[in-house]
Amino acid sequence: MPTATLSSSSLTLFPLSSSPTPPRIPCTSTTLTFPSFLVKPTSVRMMGRGSHILPPKAVAIEKETPESERPSTFLRESDGDNYSLSSVRGRFEKMIRDAQDCVCQAIEAADGGGKFKEDVWSRPGGGGGISRVLQDGAVWEKAGVNVSVVYGVMPPEAYRAAKPASSTDSSSDLNHKPGPVPFFAAGISSVLHPKNPFAPTLHFNYRYFETDAPKDTPGAPRQWWFGGGTDLTPAYIFEEDVKHFHSVQKSACDKFDPSFYPRFKKWCDDYFYIKHRGERRGLGGIFFDDLNDYDQEMLLSFATECANSVVPAYLPIIEKRKDVPFTDHHKAWQQLRRGRYVEFNLVYDRGTTFGLKTGGRIESILVSLPLTARWEYDHQPEEGSEEWKLLDACINPKEWI
């Protein structure tokens, strides 16, 4: 029988295909080569006559090694000037590690008893990370706060997931298929899911990227950019909470450029859009990406200010709402909204798709998912209800301040 071979780059698992008619796969002997983080390096028989999964031939990023202690830095000594703690890489790493400590302390204090489980990991070629998760606490269903410093080589499709082509790219650039792209990435990423349906979920992420020249274009300039944001996802609207949250985001932005808040607020509304539902994931905040059209020092300070604003923007809301009485009806609605959260993260989120395509640490990549979620067939909230008001605000973004 004939054999068809699909490479890992041609078999796209995330995001999900939007094609109206999926391709038909004949029951012949078919060889599928998956990325190493999805299968163990053994031959596995699949459904169909003679189909197998074979071991992958290459790994984009080296697999992690557990560590017993946190290192003072995850930077590589071979980075030269970039190894210095005074470099942009060094100062950004210090910022995200300080922010991780600050947020985790505030989360544990609000919980009143729950403690974070910490995993420290490294990679042989340099880099590593610290993953912290608090599960089944008094206040938090699941709270994850991760930092990572990663070196690797991106396959072209992962590079496109990390940095889509801009409107200024020439047609020749768009038609050119680059080879593997060496990169450095550092970031903090957190999702905080409270138990109480009247307490909102929070997500924040701040990151710094550098790419070296692709191997097939020596001499090309190094590129760098910042990205990130903080956004609020409640199940029920308390207008004073949403206004407080957005006011803190605006205050952080206004310290650097008065155009930042309206620009990044709209970017957030547009980014967290669940296309197949026709609604936003939540009530927004700020979001920016591929940001390199300002002074590098200014953007480092801006990212630092945003990260330092997480606790004052969010914890006062949690303190007000964590003990509000609720019913099974309220909890079921929260679980439905958590389902929307899962849909966005697995289908559209650039950080998730980038991590999956480069063989990143799977537990860290998927830490954003809640412990529990719910899907009901064709659920429609009653018009005028509190649930309907939330859905309306997700469909029609509002100016909160």
GROMACS .gro file of C-alpha atoms in nm:
model
  401
    1MET     CA    1   0.000   0.000   0.000
    2PRO     CA    2   0.118   0.358  -0.061
    3THR     CA    3   0.248   0.559   0.233
    4ALA     CA    4   0.179   0.930   0.289
    5THR     CA    5   0.412   1.116   0.526
    6LEU     CA    6   0.310   1.434   0.710
    7SER     CA    7   0.582   1.633   0.886
    8SER     CA    8   0.520   1.795   1.224
    9SER     CA    9   0.521   2.138   1.059
   10SER     CA   10   0.242   2.041   0.821
   11LEU     CA   11   0.024   1.884   1.089
   12THR     CA   12  -0.119   2.183   1.276
   13LEU     CA   13  -0.278   2.094   1.610
   14PHE     CA   14  -0.332   2.448   1.743
   15PRO     CA   15  -0.503   2.669   1.657
   16LEU     CA   16  -0.790   2.451   1.542
   17SER     CA   17  -0.868   2.456   1.173
   18SER     CA   18  -1.143   2.690   1.058
   19SER     CA   19  -1.197   2.499   0.733
   20PRO     CA   20  -1.564   2.417   0.676
   21THR     CA   21  -1.487   2.066   0.552
   22PRO     CA   22  -1.208   1.868   0.720
   23PRO     CA   23  -0.976   1.667   0.495
   24ARG     CA   24  -1.051   1.297   0.457
   25ILE     CA   25  -0.774   1.056   0.551
   26PRO     CA   26  -0.792   0.721   0.368
   27CYS     CA   27  -0.747   0.395   0.561
   28THR     CA   28  -0.405   0.326   0.418
   29SER     CA   29  -0.070   0.297   0.584
   30THR     CA   30  -0.005   0.653   0.706
   31THR     CA   31   0.297   0.787   0.891
   32LEU     CA   32   0.244   1.087   1.124
   33THR     CA   33   0.542   1.261   1.282
   34PHE     CA   34   0.437   1.460   1.590
   35PRO     CA   35   0.636   1.710   1.800
   36SER     CA   36   0.818   1.538   2.084
   37PHE     CA   37   0.608   1.697   2.358
   38LEU     CA   38   0.292   1.527   2.233
   39VAL     CA   39   0.411   1.167   2.212
   40LYS     CA   40   0.666   0.946   2.378
   41PRO     CA   41   0.949   0.828   2.151
   42THR     CA   42   0.787   0.494   2.079
   43SER     CA   43   0.581   0.357   1.792
   44VAL     CA   44   0.208   0.371   1.870
   45ARG     CA   45  -0.062   0.205   1.657
   46MET     CA   46  -0.356   0.432   1.574
   47MET     CA   47  -0.704   0.361   1.437
   48GLY     CA   48  -0.697   0.248   1.076
   49ARG     CA   49  -0.506  -0.022   0.898
   50GLY     CA   50  -0.131   0.001   0.944
   51SER     CA   51  -0.120   0.356   1.083
   52HIS     CA   52   0.161   0.446   1.323
   53ILE     CA   53   0.306   0.741   1.510
   54LEU     CA   54   0.683   0.740   1.469
   55PRO     CA   55   0.943   0.907   1.691
   56PRO     CA   56   1.012   1.271   1.608
   57LYS     CA   57   1.342   1.352   1.440
   58ALA     CA   58   1.405   1.695   1.592
   59VAL     CA   59   1.324   1.903   1.899
   60ALA     CA   60   1.286   2.283   1.877
   61ILE     CA   61   1.373   2.342   2.244
   62GLU     CA   62   1.567   2.112   2.473
   63LYS     CA   63   1.359   1.938   2.738
   64GLU     CA   64   1.367   2.076   3.090
   65THR     CA   65   1.559   1.936   3.386
   66PRO     CA   66   1.414   1.967   3.740
   67GLU     CA   67   1.625   2.172   3.981
   68SER     CA   68   1.624   2.166   4.359
   69GLU     CA   69   1.714   2.534   4.405
   70ARG     CA   70   1.646   2.863   4.230
   71PRO     CA   71   1.955   2.999   4.051
   72SER     CA   72   2.049   3.365   4.084
   73THR     CA   73   1.992   3.400   3.708
   74PHE     CA   74   1.882   3.185   3.417
   75LEU     CA   75   2.095   3.381   3.168
   76ARG     CA   76   2.381   3.204   2.988
   77GLU     CA   77   2.738   3.314   3.053
   78SER     CA   78   2.800   3.270   2.681
   79ASP     CA   79   2.567   3.567   2.618
   80GLY     CA   80   2.861   3.802   2.666
   81ASP     CA   81   2.742   4.155   2.740
   82ASN     CA   82   2.384   4.028   2.764
   83TYR     CA   83   2.483   3.807   3.060
   84SER     CA   84   2.527   4.116   3.277
   85LEU     CA   85   2.252   4.183   3.531
   86SER     CA   86   2.259   4.543   3.407
   87SER     CA   87   2.166   4.437   3.051
   88VAL     CA   88   1.806   4.457   2.929
   89ARG     CA   89   1.786   4.079   2.957
   90GLY     CA   90   1.921   4.085   3.311
   91ARG     CA   91   1.697   4.366   3.433
   92PHE     CA   92   1.388   4.217   3.272
   93GLU     CA   93   1.457   3.882   3.439
   94LYS     CA   94   1.495   4.055   3.777
   95MET     CA   95   1.169   4.244   3.721
   96ILE     CA   96   0.963   3.935   3.642
   97ARG     CA   97   1.108   3.739   3.934
   98ASP     CA   98   1.036   4.026   4.174
   99ALA     CA   99   0.682   4.051   4.034
  100GLN     CA  100   0.631   3.676   4.081
  101ASP     CA  101   0.731   3.703   4.447
  102CYS     CA  102   0.507   4.005   4.506
  103VAL     CA  103   0.198   3.854   4.343
  104CYS     CA  104   0.242   3.515   4.510
  105GLN     CA  105   0.272   3.676   4.854
  106ALA     CA  106  -0.049   3.874   4.793
  107ILE     CA  107  -0.235   3.565   4.667
  108GLU     CA  108  -0.133   3.356   4.969
  109ALA     CA  109  -0.231   3.636   5.207
  110ALA     CA  110  -0.575   3.668   5.047
  111ASP     CA  111  -0.626   3.290   5.066
  112GLY     CA  112  -0.538   3.275   5.435
  113GLY     CA  113  -0.385   2.929   5.429
  114GLY     CA  114  -0.311   2.801   5.078
  115LYS     CA  115   0.052   2.778   4.969
  116PHE     CA  116   0.207   2.769   4.624
  117LYS     CA  117   0.375   2.455   4.496
  118GLU     CA  118   0.697   2.553   4.324
  119ASP     CA  119   0.883   2.376   4.043
  120VAL     CA  120   1.222   2.505   3.929
  121TRP     CA  121   1.355   2.379   3.598
  122SER     CA  122   1.641   2.446   3.358
  123ARG     CA  123   1.755   2.339   3.014
  124PRO     CA  124   2.102   2.211   2.921
  125GLY     CA  125   2.150   2.480   2.656
  126GLY     CA  126   2.063   2.761   2.897
  127GLY     CA  127   1.755   2.918   3.045
  128GLY     CA  128   1.487   2.780   3.272
  129GLY     CA  129   1.197   2.888   3.483
  130ILE     CA  130   1.002   2.887   3.808
  131SER     CA  131   0.644   2.761   3.802
  132ARG     CA  132   0.419   2.822   4.103
  133VAL     CA  133   0.064   2.690   4.139
  134LEU     CA  134  -0.184   2.711   4.426
  135GLN     CA  135  -0.483   2.477   4.388
  136ASP     CA  136  -0.797   2.415   4.593
  137GLY     CA  137  -0.732   2.688   4.846
  138ALA     CA  138  -0.993   2.869   5.053
  139VAL     CA  139  -1.023   3.151   4.797
  140TRP     CA  140  -0.849   3.021   4.486
  141GLU     CA  141  -0.961   2.731   4.273
  142LYS     CA  142  -0.635   2.761   4.081
  143ALA     CA  143  -0.370   3.032   4.077
  144GLY     CA  144  -0.063   3.001   3.858
  145VAL     CA  145   0.228   3.246   3.842
  146ASN     CA  146   0.515   3.140   3.615
  147VAL     CA  147   0.840   3.299   3.502
  148SER     CA  148   1.066   3.165   3.231
  149VAL     CA  149   1.386   3.253   3.049
  150VAL     CA  150   1.414   3.051   2.732
  151TYR     CA  151   1.671   3.006   2.457
  152GLY     CA  152   1.592   2.806   2.148
  153VAL     CA  153   1.547   2.783   1.776
  154MET     CA  154   1.201   2.849   1.640
  155PRO     CA  155   1.072   2.667   1.337
  156PRO     CA  156   0.924   2.919   1.090
  157GLU     CA  157   0.563   2.846   1.189
  158ALA     CA  158   0.640   2.914   1.555
  159TYR     CA  159   0.809   3.240   1.461
  160ARG     CA  160   0.493   3.345   1.280
  161ALA     CA  161   0.288   3.255   1.590
  162ALA     CA  162   0.520   3.466   1.807
  163LYS     CA  163   0.535   3.763   1.570
  164PRO     CA  164   0.286   3.782   1.283
  165ALA     CA  165   0.384   3.975   0.971
  166SER     CA  166   0.315   4.347   1.004
  167SER     CA  167   0.155   4.574   0.749
  168THR     CA  168   0.500   4.711   0.665
  169ASP     CA  169   0.635   4.375   0.551
  170SER     CA  170   0.716   4.367   0.182
  171SER     CA  171   0.563   4.109  -0.048
  172SER     CA  172   0.905   3.953  -0.097
  173ASP     CA  173   0.939   3.914   0.283
  174LEU     CA  174   0.599   3.751   0.304
  175ASN     CA  175   0.680   3.506   0.026
  176HIS     CA  176   1.021   3.421   0.173
  177LYS     CA  177   1.023   3.113   0.393
  178PRO     CA  178   1.296   3.161   0.654
  179GLY     CA  179   1.493   2.885   0.811
  180PRO     CA  180   1.505   2.818   1.186
  181VAL     CA  181   1.524   3.139   1.392
  182PRO     CA  182   1.740   3.153   1.710
  183PHE     CA  183   1.557   3.337   1.988
  184PHE     CA  184   1.568   3.454   2.349
  185ALA     CA  185   1.243   3.500   2.542
  186ALA     CA  186   1.174   3.598   2.902
  187GLY     CA  187   0.839   3.654   3.064
  188ILE     CA  188   0.598   3.627   3.351
  189SER     CA  189   0.255   3.477   3.293
  190SER     CA  190  -0.025   3.435   3.544
  191VAL     CA  191  -0.390   3.335   3.558
  192LEU     CA  192  -0.583   3.356   3.885
  193HIS     CA  193  -0.915   3.169   3.909
  194PRO     CA  194  -1.110   3.237   4.234
  195LYS     CA  195  -1.375   2.997   4.363
  196ASN     CA  196  -1.645   3.258   4.429
  197PRO     CA  197  -1.839   3.340   4.106
  198PHE     CA  198  -1.862   3.705   4.214
  199ALA     CA  199  -1.481   3.732   4.226
  200PRO     CA  200  -1.329   3.782   3.879
  201THR     CA  201  -1.052   3.588   3.710
  202LEU     CA  202  -0.737   3.784   3.630
  203HIS     CA  203  -0.474   3.723   3.364
  204PHE     CA  204  -0.149   3.910   3.319
  205ASN     CA  205   0.157   3.849   3.108
  206TYR     CA  206   0.467   4.057   3.039
  207ARG     CA  207   0.741   3.937   2.807
  208TYR     CA  208   1.053   4.037   2.620
  209PHE     CA  209   1.169   3.874   2.294
  210GLU     CA  210   1.490   3.886   2.096
  211THR     CA  211   1.554   3.701   1.771
  212ASP     CA  212   1.887   3.654   1.598
  213ALA     CA  213   1.923   3.632   1.222
  214PRO     CA  214   1.775   3.317   1.066
  215LYS     CA  215   2.044   3.068   0.971
  216ASP     CA  216   1.976   3.121   0.601
  217THR     CA  217   2.013   3.502   0.623
  218PRO     CA  218   2.344   3.574   0.802
  219GLY     CA  219   2.406   3.938   0.885
  220ALA     CA  220   2.039   4.029   0.928
  221PRO     CA  221   1.976   4.262   1.225
  222ARG     CA  222   1.870   4.130   1.565
  223GLN     CA  223   1.508   4.211   1.644
  224TRP     CA  224   1.354   4.278   1.985
  225TRP     CA  225   1.010   4.361   2.116
  226PHE     CA  226   0.801   4.379   2.432
  227GLY     CA  227   0.453   4.244   2.483
  228GLY     CA  228   0.201   4.192   2.757
  229GLY     CA  229  -0.108   4.313   2.933
  230THR     CA  230  -0.348   4.266   3.222
  231ASP     CA  231  -0.716   4.180   3.175
  232LEU     CA  232  -1.019   4.106   3.391
  233THR     CA  233  -1.270   3.825   3.332
  234PRO     CA  234  -1.566   3.837   3.573
  235ALA     CA  235  -1.877   3.620   3.561
  236TYR     CA  236  -2.085   3.905   3.706
  237ILE     CA  237  -2.045   4.279   3.662
  238PHE     CA  238  -1.984   4.505   3.959
  239GLU     CA  239  -1.932   4.834   3.783
  240GLU     CA  240  -1.726   4.988   4.062
  241ASP     CA  241  -1.485   4.693   4.043
  242VAL     CA  242  -1.441   4.722   3.667
  243LYS     CA  243  -1.390   5.098   3.689
  244HIS     CA  244  -1.129   5.055   3.962
  245PHE     CA  245  -0.943   4.797   3.756
  246HIS     CA  246  -0.940   5.007   3.440
  247SER     CA  247  -0.843   5.321   3.635
  248VAL     CA  248  -0.528   5.151   3.762
  249GLN     CA  249  -0.439   5.038   3.407
  250LYS     CA  250  -0.491   5.392   3.277
  251SER     CA  251  -0.279   5.540   3.555
  252ALA     CA  252   0.011   5.309   3.469
  253CYS     CA  253  -0.018   5.395   3.099
  254ASP     CA  254  -0.051   5.771   3.149
  255LYS     CA  255   0.287   5.786   3.324
  256PHE     CA  256   0.448   5.711   2.988
  257ASP     CA  257   0.214   5.820   2.708
  258PRO     CA  258  -0.150   5.939   2.728
  259SER     CA  259  -0.223   5.752   2.406
  260PHE     CA  260  -0.128   5.416   2.558
  261TYR     CA  261  -0.446   5.342   2.754
  262PRO     CA  262  -0.703   5.402   2.476
  263ARG     CA  263  -0.477   5.229   2.224
  264PHE     CA  264  -0.398   4.927   2.441
  265LYS     CA  265  -0.753   4.904   2.579
  266LYS     CA  266  -0.890   4.865   2.225
  267TRP     CA  267  -0.609   4.622   2.142
  268CYS     CA  268  -0.713   4.415   2.443
  269ASP     CA  269  -1.079   4.413   2.337
  270ASP     CA  270  -0.977   4.304   1.987
  271TYR     CA  271  -0.724   4.043   2.095
  272PHE     CA  272  -0.940   3.854   2.346
  273TYR     CA  273  -1.213   3.801   2.088
  274ILE     CA  274  -1.354   3.448   2.055
  275LYS     CA  275  -1.430   3.452   1.684
  276HIS     CA  276  -1.643   3.141   1.675
  277ARG     CA  277  -1.862   3.282   1.957
  278GLY     CA  278  -1.871   3.644   1.846
  279GLU     CA  279  -1.783   3.769   2.194
  280ARG     CA  280  -1.487   3.877   2.407
  281ARG     CA  281  -1.345   3.656   2.679
  282GLY     CA  282  -1.402   3.917   2.947
  283LEU     CA  283  -1.416   4.291   3.018
  284GLY     CA  284  -1.070   4.377   2.896
  285GLY     CA  285  -0.788   4.583   3.035
  286ILE     CA  286  -0.474   4.655   2.835
  287PHE     CA  287  -0.281   4.449   2.583
  288PHE     CA  288   0.016   4.525   2.357
  289ASP     CA  289   0.253   4.317   2.149
  290ASP     CA  290   0.545   4.349   1.907
  291LEU     CA  291   0.619   4.684   2.074
  292ASN     CA  292   0.957   4.821   1.964
  293ASP     CA  293   0.877   5.163   1.819
  294TYR     CA  294   0.978   5.344   2.140
  295ASP     CA  295   1.305   5.367   2.332
  296GLN     CA  296   1.400   5.029   2.476
  297GLU     CA  297   1.464   5.172   2.823
  298MET     CA  298   1.125   5.343   2.823
  299LEU     CA  299   0.946   5.021   2.729
  300LEU     CA  300   1.132   4.826   2.998
  301SER     CA  301   1.016   5.083   3.255
  302PHE     CA  302   0.662   5.070   3.118
  303ALA     CA  303   0.646   4.689   3.143
  304THR     CA  304   0.778   4.716   3.499
  305GLU     CA  305   0.512   4.971   3.595
  306CYS     CA  306   0.238   4.751   3.448
  307ALA     CA  307   0.359   4.444   3.636
  308ASN     CA  308   0.378   4.640   3.960
  309SER     CA  309   0.017   4.754   3.908
  310VAL     CA  310  -0.128   4.402   3.917
  311VAL     CA  311  -0.173   4.374   4.293
  312PRO     CA  312  -0.334   4.719   4.353
  313ALA     CA  313  -0.563   4.670   4.052
  314TYR     CA  314  -0.690   4.326   4.151
  315LEU     CA  315  -0.653   4.234   4.519
  316PRO     CA  316  -0.892   4.503   4.652
  317ILE     CA  317  -1.163   4.349   4.430
  318ILE     CA  318  -1.090   4.001   4.564
  319GLU     CA  319  -1.110   4.121   4.924
  320LYS     CA  320  -1.456   4.267   4.854
  321ARG     CA  321  -1.599   3.967   4.669
  322LYS     CA  322  -1.433   3.649   4.797
  323ASP     CA  323  -1.689   3.589   5.075
  324VAL     CA  324  -2.010   3.707   4.904
  325PRO     CA  325  -2.279   3.434   4.933
  326PHE     CA  326  -2.371   3.263   4.605
  327THR     CA  327  -2.605   2.992   4.475
  328ASP     CA  328  -2.565   2.690   4.248
  329HIS     CA  329  -2.710   2.904   3.968
  330HIS     CA  330  -2.429   3.159   4.008
  331LYS     CA  331  -2.168   2.883   4.013
  332ALA     CA  332  -2.306   2.719   3.697
  333TRP     CA  333  -2.282   3.052   3.511
  334GLN     CA  334  -1.923   3.097   3.627
  335GLN     CA  335  -1.842   2.750   3.492
  336LEU     CA  336  -1.994   2.838   3.153
  337ARG     CA  337  -1.776   3.148   3.135
  338ARG     CA  338  -1.475   2.936   3.232
  339GLY     CA  339  -1.557   2.725   2.927
  340ARG     CA  340  -1.518   3.035   2.711
  341TYR     CA  341  -1.183   3.096   2.880
  342VAL     CA  342  -1.064   2.749   2.780
  343GLU     CA  343  -1.185   2.795   2.423
  344PHE     CA  344  -0.990   3.117   2.376
  345ASN     CA  345  -0.670   2.988   2.531
  346LEU     CA  346  -0.654   2.667   2.331
  347VAL     CA  347  -0.769   2.807   1.997
  348TYR     CA  348  -0.644   3.166   1.971
  349ASP     CA  349  -0.390   3.259   2.239
  350ARG     CA  350  -0.050   3.332   2.083
  351GLY     CA  351   0.145   3.237   2.393
  352THR     CA  352  -0.020   2.896   2.411
  353THR     CA  353   0.026   2.821   2.041
  354PHE     CA  354   0.389   2.938   2.054
  355GLY     CA  355   0.464   2.713   2.351
  356LEU     CA  356   0.298   2.412   2.192
  357LYS     CA  357   0.478   2.460   1.859
  358THR     CA  358   0.822   2.493   2.018
  359GLY     CA  359   0.796   2.201   2.259
  360GLY     CA  360   0.773   2.416   2.572
  361ARG     CA  361   0.704   2.285   2.922
  362ILE     CA  362   0.349   2.158   2.889
  363GLU     CA  363   0.250   2.198   3.257
  364SER     CA  364   0.353   2.564   3.245
  365ILE     CA  365   0.181   2.625   2.911
  366LEU     CA  366  -0.153   2.487   3.028
  367VAL     CA  367  -0.146   2.625   3.382
  368SER     CA  368  -0.387   2.896   3.267
  369LEU     CA  369  -0.672   2.647   3.237
  370PRO     CA  370  -0.917   2.632   3.530
  371LEU     CA  371  -0.969   2.315   3.733
  372THR     CA  372  -1.335   2.305   3.629
  373ALA     CA  373  -1.542   2.440   3.339
  374ARG     CA  374  -1.883   2.372   3.185
  375TRP     CA  375  -2.044   2.353   2.843
  376GLU     CA  376  -2.419   2.346   2.787
  377TYR     CA  377  -2.588   2.303   2.453
  378ASP     CA  378  -2.720   2.636   2.318
  379HIS     CA  379  -2.730   2.810   2.654
  380GLN     CA  380  -2.895   3.153   2.635
  381PRO     CA  381  -2.924   3.376   2.945
  382GLU     CA  382  -3.256   3.546   3.003
  383GLU     CA  383  -3.262   3.895   2.856
  384GLY     CA  384  -3.215   4.160   3.123
  385SER     CA  385  -3.066   3.916   3.375
  386GLU     CA  386  -2.728   3.974   3.540
  387GLU     CA  387  -2.585   3.695   3.323
  388TRP     CA  388  -2.723   3.861   3.010
  389LYS     CA  389  -2.564   4.193   3.111
  390LEU     CA  390  -2.222   4.026   3.133
  391LEU     CA  391  -2.265   3.860   2.794
  392ASP     CA  392  -2.381   4.188   2.640
  393ALA     CA  393  -2.069   4.363   2.769
  394CYS     CA  394  -1.853   4.086   2.619
  395ILE     CA  395  -2.026   4.125   2.282
  396ASN     CA  396  -2.031   4.508   2.291
  397PRO     CA  397  -1.715   4.639   2.468
  398LYS     CA  398  -1.771   4.944   2.685
  399GLU     CA  399  -1.565   5.244   2.789
  400TRP     CA  400  -1.553   5.196   3.166
  401ILE     CA  401  -1.377   5.522   3.257
   0.00000   0.00000   0.00000
